[in-house]
Coordinates of C-alpha atoms in Angstrom, one line a residue:
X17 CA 160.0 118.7 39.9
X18 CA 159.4 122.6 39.8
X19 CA 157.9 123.9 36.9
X20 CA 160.7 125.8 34.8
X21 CA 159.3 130.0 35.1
X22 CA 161.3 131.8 32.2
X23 CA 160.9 135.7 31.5
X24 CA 162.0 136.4 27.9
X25 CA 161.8 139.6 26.1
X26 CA 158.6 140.4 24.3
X27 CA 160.6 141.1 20.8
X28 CA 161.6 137.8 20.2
X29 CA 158.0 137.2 19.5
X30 CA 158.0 139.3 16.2
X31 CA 160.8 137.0 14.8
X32 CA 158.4 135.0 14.6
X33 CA 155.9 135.1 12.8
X34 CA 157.3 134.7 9.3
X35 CA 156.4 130.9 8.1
X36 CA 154.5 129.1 5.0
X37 CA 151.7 126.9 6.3
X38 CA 148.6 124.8 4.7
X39 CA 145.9 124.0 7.5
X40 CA 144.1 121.3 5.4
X41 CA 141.0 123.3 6.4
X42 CA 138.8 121.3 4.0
X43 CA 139.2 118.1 5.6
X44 CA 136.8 119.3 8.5
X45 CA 133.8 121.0 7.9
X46 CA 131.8 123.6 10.3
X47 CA 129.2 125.1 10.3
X48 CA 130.1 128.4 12.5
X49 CA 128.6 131.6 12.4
X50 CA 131.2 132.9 15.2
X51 CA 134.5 132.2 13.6
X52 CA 136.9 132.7 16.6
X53 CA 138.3 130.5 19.1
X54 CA 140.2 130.7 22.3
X55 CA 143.5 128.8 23.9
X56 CA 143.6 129.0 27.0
X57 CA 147.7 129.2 28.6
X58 CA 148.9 130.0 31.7
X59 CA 150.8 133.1 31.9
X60 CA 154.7 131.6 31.7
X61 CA 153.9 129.1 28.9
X62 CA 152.5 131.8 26.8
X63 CA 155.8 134.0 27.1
X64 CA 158.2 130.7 26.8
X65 CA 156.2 128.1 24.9
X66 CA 154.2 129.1 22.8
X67 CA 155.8 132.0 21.7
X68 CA 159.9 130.8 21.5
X69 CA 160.2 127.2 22.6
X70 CA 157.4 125.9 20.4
X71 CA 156.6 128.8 18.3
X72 CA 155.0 127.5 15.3
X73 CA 151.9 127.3 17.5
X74 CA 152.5 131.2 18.0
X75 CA 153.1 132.0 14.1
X76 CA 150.7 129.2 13.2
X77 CA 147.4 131.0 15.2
X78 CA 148.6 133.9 13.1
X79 CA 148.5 133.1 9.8
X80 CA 145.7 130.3 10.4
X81 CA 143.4 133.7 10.9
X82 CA 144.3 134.7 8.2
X83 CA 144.1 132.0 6.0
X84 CA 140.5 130.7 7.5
X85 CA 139.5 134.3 8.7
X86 CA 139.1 132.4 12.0
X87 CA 139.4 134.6 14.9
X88 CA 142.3 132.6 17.5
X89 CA 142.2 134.7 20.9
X90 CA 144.4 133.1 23.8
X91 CA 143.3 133.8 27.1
X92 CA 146.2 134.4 29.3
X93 CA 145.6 133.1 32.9
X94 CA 148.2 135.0 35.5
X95 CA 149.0 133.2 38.8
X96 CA 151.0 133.2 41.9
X97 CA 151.5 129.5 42.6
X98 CA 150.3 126.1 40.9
X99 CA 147.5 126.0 42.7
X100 CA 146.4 129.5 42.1
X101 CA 146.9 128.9 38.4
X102 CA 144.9 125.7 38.5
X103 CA 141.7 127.9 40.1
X104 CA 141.7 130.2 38.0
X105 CA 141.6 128.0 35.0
X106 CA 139.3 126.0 36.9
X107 CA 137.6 128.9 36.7
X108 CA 137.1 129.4 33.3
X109 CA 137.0 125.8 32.2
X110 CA 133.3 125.2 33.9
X111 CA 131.9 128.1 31.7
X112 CA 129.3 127.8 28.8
X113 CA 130.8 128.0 25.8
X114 CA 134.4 128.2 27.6
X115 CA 137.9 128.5 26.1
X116 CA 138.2 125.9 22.8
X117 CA 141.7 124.8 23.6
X118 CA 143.3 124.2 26.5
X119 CA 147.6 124.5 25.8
X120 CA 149.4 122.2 28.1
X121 CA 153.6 123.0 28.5
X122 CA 156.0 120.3 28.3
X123 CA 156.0 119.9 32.2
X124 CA 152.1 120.6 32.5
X125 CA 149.8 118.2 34.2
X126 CA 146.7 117.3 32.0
X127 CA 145.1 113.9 33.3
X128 CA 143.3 115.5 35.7
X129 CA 141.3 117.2 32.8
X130 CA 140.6 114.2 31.7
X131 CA 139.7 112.2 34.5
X132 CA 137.4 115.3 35.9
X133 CA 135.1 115.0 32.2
X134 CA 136.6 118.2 30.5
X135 CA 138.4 117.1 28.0
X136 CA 136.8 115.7 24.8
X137 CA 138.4 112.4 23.5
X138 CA 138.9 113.3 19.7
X139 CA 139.6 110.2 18.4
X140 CA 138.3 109.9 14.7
X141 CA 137.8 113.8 14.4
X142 CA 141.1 115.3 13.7
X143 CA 142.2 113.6 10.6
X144 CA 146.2 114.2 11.3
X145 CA 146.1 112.8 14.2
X146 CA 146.9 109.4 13.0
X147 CA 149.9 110.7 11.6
X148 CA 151.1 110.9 15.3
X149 CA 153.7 108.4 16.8
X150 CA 151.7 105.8 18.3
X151 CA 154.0 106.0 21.7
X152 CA 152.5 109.8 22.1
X153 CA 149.0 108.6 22.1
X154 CA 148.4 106.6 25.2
X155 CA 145.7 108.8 26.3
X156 CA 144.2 107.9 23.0
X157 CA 142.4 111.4 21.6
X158 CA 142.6 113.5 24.4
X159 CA 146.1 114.9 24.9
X160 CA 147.0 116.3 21.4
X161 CA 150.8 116.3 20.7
X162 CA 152.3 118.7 18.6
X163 CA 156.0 119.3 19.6
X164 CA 158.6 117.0 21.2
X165 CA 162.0 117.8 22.9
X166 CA 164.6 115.3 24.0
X167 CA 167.4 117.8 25.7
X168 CA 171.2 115.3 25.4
X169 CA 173.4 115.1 27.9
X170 CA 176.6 116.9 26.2
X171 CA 180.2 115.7 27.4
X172 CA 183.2 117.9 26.8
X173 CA 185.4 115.8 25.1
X174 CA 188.3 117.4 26.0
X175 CA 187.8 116.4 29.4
X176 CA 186.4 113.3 28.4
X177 CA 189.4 112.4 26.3
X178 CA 191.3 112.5 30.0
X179 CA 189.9 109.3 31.0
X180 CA 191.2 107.4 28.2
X181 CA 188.1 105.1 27.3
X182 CA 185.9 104.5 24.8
X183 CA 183.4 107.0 23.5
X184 CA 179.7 105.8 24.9
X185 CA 177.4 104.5 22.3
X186 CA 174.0 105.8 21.9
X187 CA 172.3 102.9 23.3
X188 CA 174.4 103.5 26.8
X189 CA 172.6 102.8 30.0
X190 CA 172.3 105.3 32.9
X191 CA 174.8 102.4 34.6
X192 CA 177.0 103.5 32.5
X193 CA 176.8 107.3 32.9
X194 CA 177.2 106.4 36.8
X195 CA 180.4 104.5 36.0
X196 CA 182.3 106.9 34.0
X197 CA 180.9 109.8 35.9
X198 CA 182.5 107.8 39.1
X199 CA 185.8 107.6 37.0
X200 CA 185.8 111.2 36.3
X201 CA 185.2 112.2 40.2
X202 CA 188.0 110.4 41.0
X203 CA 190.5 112.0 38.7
X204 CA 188.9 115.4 38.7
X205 CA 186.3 116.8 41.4
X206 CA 183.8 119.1 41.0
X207 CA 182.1 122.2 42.3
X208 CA 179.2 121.0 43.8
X209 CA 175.7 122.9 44.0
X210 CA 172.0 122.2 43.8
X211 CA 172.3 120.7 40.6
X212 CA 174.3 118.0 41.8
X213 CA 171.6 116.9 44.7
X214 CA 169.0 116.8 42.2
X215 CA 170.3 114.7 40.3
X216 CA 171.5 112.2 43.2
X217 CA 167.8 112.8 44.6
X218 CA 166.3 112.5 41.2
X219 CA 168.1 108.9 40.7
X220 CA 166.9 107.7 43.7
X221 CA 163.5 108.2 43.3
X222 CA 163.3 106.5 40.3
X223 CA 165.8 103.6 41.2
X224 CA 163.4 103.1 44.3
X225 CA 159.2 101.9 44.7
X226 CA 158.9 104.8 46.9
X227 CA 155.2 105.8 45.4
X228 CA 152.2 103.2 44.7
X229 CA 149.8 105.3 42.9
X230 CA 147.0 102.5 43.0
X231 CA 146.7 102.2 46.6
X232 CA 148.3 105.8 47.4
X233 CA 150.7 104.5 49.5
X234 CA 154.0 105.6 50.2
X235 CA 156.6 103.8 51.5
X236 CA 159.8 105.9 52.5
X237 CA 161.1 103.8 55.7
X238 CA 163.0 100.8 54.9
X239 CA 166.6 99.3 54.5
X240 CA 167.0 100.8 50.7
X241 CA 165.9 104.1 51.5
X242 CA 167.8 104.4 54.5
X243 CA 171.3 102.7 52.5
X244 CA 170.7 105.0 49.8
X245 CA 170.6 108.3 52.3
X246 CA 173.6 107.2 53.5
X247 CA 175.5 106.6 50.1
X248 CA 174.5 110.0 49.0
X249 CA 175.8 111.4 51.7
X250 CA 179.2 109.8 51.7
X251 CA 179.4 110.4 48.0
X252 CA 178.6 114.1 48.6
X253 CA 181.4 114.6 51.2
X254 CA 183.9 111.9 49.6
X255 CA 186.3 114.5 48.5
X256 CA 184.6 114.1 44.7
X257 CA 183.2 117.4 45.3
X258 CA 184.6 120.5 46.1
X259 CA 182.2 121.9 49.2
X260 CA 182.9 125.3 51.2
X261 CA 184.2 123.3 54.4
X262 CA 182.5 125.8 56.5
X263 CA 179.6 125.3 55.4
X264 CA 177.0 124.3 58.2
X265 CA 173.4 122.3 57.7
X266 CA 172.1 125.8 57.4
X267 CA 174.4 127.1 54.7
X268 CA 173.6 123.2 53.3
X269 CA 169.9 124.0 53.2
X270 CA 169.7 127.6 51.7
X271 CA 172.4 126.1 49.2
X272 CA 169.7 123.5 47.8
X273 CA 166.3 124.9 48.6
X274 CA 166.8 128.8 48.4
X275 CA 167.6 130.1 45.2
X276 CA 168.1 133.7 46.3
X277 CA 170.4 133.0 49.2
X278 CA 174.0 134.1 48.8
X279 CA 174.6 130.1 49.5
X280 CA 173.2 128.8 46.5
X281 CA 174.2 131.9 44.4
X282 CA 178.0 131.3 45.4
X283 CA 178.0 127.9 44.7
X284 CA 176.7 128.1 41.6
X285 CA 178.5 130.6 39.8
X286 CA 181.4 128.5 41.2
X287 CA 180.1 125.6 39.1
X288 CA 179.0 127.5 36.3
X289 CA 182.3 129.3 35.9
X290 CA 184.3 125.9 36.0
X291 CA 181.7 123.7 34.1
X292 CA 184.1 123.6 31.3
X293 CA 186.7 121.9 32.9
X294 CA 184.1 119.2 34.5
X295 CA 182.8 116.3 32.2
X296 CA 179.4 117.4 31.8
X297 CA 178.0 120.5 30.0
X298 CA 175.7 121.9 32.9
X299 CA 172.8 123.2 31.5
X300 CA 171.5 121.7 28.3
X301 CA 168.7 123.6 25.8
X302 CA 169.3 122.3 22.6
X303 CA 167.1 119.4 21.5
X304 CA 169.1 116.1 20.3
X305 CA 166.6 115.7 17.3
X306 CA 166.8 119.1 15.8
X307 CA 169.7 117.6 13.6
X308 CA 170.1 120.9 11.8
X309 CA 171.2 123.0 14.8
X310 CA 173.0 120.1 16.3
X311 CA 175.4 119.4 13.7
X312 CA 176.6 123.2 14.0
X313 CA 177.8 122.6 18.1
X314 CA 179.2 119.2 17.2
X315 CA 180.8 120.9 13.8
X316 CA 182.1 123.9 16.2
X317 CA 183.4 122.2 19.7
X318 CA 183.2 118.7 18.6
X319 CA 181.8 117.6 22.2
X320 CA 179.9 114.3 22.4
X321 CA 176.3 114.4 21.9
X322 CA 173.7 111.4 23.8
X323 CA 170.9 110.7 24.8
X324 CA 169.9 111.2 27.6
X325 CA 169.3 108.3 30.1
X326 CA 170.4 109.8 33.8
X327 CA 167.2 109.4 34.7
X328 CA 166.5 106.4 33.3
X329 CA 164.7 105.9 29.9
X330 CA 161.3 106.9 30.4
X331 CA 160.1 110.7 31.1
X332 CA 162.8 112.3 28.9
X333 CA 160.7 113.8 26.1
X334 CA 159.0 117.1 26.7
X335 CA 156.1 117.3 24.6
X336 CA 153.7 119.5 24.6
X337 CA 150.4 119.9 23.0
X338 CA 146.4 121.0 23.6
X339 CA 143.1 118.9 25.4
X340 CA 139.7 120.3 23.6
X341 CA 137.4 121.8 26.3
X342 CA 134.0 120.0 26.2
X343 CA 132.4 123.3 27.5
X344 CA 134.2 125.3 24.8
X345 CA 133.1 127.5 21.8
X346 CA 133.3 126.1 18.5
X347 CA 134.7 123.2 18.9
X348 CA 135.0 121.8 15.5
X349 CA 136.6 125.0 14.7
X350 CA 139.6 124.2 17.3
X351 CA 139.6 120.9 16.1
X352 CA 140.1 122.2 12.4
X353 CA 143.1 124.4 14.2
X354 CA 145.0 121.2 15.7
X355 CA 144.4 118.9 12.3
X356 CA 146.1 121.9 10.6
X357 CA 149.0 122.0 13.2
X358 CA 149.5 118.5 12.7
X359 CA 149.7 118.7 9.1
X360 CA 152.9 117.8 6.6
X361 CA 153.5 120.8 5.8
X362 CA 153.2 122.4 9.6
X363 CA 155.1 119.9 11.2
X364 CA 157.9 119.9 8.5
X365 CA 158.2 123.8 9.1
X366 CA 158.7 123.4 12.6
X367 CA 161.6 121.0 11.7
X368 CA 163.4 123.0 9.3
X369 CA 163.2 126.1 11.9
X370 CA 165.9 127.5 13.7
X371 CA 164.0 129.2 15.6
X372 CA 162.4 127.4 18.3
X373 CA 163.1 124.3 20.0
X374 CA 160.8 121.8 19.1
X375 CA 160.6 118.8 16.9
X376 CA 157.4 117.3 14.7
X377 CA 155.5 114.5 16.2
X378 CA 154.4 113.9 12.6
X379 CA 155.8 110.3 11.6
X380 CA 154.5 110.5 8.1
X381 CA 157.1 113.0 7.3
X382 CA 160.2 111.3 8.6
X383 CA 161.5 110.6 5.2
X384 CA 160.6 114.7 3.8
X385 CA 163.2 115.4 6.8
X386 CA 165.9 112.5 5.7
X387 CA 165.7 114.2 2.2
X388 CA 166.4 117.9 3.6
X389 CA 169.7 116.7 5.3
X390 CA 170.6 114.6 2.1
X391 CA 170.2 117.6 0.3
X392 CA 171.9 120.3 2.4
X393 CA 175.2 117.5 2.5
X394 CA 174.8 117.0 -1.0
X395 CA 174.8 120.8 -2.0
X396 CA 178.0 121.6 0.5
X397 CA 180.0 118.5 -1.3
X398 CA 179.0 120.1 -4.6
X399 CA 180.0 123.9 -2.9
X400 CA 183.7 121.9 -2.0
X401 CA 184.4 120.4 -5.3
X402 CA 183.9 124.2 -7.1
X403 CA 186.3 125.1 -4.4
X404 CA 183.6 127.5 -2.2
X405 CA 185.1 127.9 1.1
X406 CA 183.5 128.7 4.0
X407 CA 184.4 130.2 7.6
X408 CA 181.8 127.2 9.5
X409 CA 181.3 123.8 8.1
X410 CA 177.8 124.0 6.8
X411 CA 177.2 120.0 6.8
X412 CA 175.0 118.1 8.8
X413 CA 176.9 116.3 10.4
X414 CA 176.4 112.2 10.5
X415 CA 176.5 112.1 14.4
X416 CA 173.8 114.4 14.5
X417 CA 171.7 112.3 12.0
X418 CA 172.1 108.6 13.9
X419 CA 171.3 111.0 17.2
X420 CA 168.2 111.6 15.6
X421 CA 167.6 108.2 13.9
X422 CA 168.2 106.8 17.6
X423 CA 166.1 108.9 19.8
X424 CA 163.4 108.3 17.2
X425 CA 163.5 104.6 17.1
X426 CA 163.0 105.2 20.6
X427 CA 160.1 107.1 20.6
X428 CA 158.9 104.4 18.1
X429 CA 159.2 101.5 20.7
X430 CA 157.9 103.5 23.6
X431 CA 161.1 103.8 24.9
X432 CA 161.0 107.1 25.7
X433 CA 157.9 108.4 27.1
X434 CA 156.6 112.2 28.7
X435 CA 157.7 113.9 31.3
X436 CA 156.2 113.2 34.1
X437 CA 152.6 115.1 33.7
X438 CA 151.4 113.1 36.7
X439 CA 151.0 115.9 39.3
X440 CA 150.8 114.1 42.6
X441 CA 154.1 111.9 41.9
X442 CA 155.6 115.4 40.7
X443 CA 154.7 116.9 44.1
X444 CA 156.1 113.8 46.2
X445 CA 159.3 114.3 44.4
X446 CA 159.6 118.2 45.6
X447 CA 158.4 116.9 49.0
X448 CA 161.1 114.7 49.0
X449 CA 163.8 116.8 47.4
X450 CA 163.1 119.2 50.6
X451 CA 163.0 116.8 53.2
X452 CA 165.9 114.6 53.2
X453 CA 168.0 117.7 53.4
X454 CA 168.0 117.6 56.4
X455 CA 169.5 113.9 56.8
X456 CA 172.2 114.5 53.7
X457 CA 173.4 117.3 54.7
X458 CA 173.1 117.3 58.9
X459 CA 175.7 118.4 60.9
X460 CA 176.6 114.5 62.3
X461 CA 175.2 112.0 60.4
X462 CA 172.2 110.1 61.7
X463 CA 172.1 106.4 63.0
X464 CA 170.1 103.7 60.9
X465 CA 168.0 104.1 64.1
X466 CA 167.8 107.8 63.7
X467 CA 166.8 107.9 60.2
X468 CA 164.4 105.0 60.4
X469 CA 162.1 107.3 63.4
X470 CA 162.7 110.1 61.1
X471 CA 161.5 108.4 57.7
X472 CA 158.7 106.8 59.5
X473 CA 157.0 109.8 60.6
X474 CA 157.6 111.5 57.1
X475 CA 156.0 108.2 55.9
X476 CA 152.8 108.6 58.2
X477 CA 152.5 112.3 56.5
X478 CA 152.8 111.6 53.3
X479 CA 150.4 109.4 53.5
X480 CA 147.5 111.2 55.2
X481 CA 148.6 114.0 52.7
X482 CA 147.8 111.0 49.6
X483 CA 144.6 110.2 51.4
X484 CA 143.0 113.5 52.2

């Protein structure tokens, strides 16, 4: 999948830096004469995660320095292209006495750092770190969580309501999304864009045992693939969707892969204009366990809030966190900086915030957070009785709370796992995204013969590219 590139405005990062924190800096001990350390974060994540989506790591290097009078520096690596980023942190990740901290997004890669002997397995030196959920930890001490997202799927229910059925239940299967999406097409199409064929694309690729990592194999041309090429494609043009009629397999392919063409521009402010009359809310940033911020939409519009399971249910929490660089300077002094990002107190902030997007990863403090929402309900019944008014309901409301409870649980049971940091399926999933355009979207629809040539030479490719 490509790796989401947002430009924000430099401002927002002065909102914030206003937080209470405790760093538990006494539970490690150092013995430093250099009190600094440096993070080392690509270019994007600096601007979008660290600094907005999970800014208490921002506002937390702030006022660790000055609550430790350790020095946190983060060394800002610019690129062109993934693989231009991963030199140039290659780069500095060889060096004596290297960057401390090495930040890794919600949709980074990080094995590789650990199966190339540069990250340091931390394991029994970060106290807080057994305060983590267990599920987050199955690369044991290396990858450090911090942060976790979980982005809904959000149905309009006054669209929904149209259908006449019953109201999903949290534990709903991505069968059942199909089904009542199905439904929905039939009473009421859709503008269709590049959304839509990711998601088709998307479902296939995990439906399917296209990839087989342990023997780098692919495996593209055989009756599933070729039946599922086809029921894309006669769902696409089924009359479900609304499609430019004269569009051609060129228009087709600057729609999907060519985000500046007038194609894909058209078509999508076409479905971004109409989105609230289709079922599903288009784009979706809030996270479904920040139960704070959720309650206000559902309080406001009253839309139906889930989890999400288009994909299936694994790779649908973005988490992000840090490796330790084993070349890196002062390294108990960055593990001192994680233990203190993983404290209580840090992780309950980061809850409470509405700024920000991300949620704690800290289990110990799960009933701290039950408390704050008993509370806040509490003090608005109180507020109602004494006849307070006010314009907004200021609740939290239940269905945010068991939306919480649920993708929790989840998280609990392993359920729900990463995103996908594993970057050679990531990159078979663009490759394949691009090339079965071509067969979707072509101007007469290929045989089975046709497509099985076709998906036999991509086949031999893909595997000399696995095997290089």
């Amino acid at each position: 999948m490509m790796k989401k590139k947002v430009v924000l405005i430099l401002c927002i990062i002065l909102g914030l830096l206003i937080m209470g924190c405790s760093n538990n800096s006494n539970e490690i001990k150092t013995n430093v004469d250099d009190n600094e350390i440096t993070i080392l974060v690509e270019k994007d994540d600096f601007a979008y995660d660290i600094t907005w989506k999970y800014f208490k790591i921002y506002g937390y290097a702030e006022r660790f320095e000055l609550e430790t009078g350790i020095k946190v520096n983060f060394d800002v690596i610019n690129g062109n292209n993934e693989d231009d980023y991963e030199k140039k942190m290659n780069t500095k990740l060889y060096l004596n006495e290297g960057p401390t901290l090495i930040f890794i997004s919600d949709d980074s890669t990080y094995k590789k750092y650990i199966e190339r002997g540069i990250a340091v397995d931390t394991q029994g030196k970060i106290p807080n770190l057994t305060k983590v959920y267990d599920s987050l930890l199955t690369d044991g001490g290396y990858f450090i969580p911090v942060g976790m997202i979980h982005y809904p799927v959000i149905l309009h229910r006054r669209e929904f309501n149209k259908l006449k059925i019953d109201e999903p239940k949290l534990n709903w299967t991505k069968e059942d999304y199909l089904s009542i999406k199905d439904k929905w097409l039939k009473l009421q199409p859709e503008y269709f864009c590049f959304t839509d064929y990711n998601e088709l694309i998307t479902s296939m690729i995990n439906n399917l045992e296209i990839l087989n990592e342990s023997i780098k194999r692919v495996d593209l041309n055989n009756s599933k693939i070729i039946d599922y090429i086809n029921n894309i494609r006669d769902e696409i043009f089924s009359g479900k969707y609304i499609i430019n009629k004269e569009y051609t397999y060129k228009d087709f392919y600057n729609m999907i892969l060519n985000y500046t063409s007038p194609q894909c521009k058209e078509t999508y402010d076409l479905k971004y204009k109409n989105n609230y009359k289709d079922m599903k809310k288009l784009w979706v940033f809030d996270n479904g366990l920040k139960s704070l911020k959720v309650s206000k939409w559902i309080n406001a519009s009253y839309n139906i809030y889930l989890p999400n399971v288009i994909n299936g249910d694994d790779n649908v929490l973005n988490v992000c966190g840090f490796l330790v660089n084993r070349n890196g300077k002062n390294i108990e002094l960055g593990l001192e900086f994680l233990n203190g990002l993983l404290s209580d107190e840090i992780q309950l902030e980061m809850f409470k915030s509405n700024t920000g997007e991300s949620y704690p990863v800290n289990k110990d403090i799960e009933d701290e957070i039950d408390k704050i929402e008993k509370q806040i309900n509490e003090k608005v019944a109180k507020e109602k009785r004494e006849g307070v008014k006010h314009l907004v309901r200021k609740d939290v409301n239940e269905k945010a709370i068991v939306l919480r409870k649920y993708i929790i649980s989840q998280v609990k049971t392993g359920n729900y796992k990463r995103r996908c940091n594993n970057k050679i399926v990531m990159q078979i999933e663009e490759m394949i995204q691009k090339d079965f355009v071509k067969f979707i979207f072509a101007d007469e629809a290929y045989t089975d013969e046709e497509l099985g040539r076709e998906l036999q030479k991509l086949e031999y490719n893909y595997n000399i590219w696995l095997n290089e």
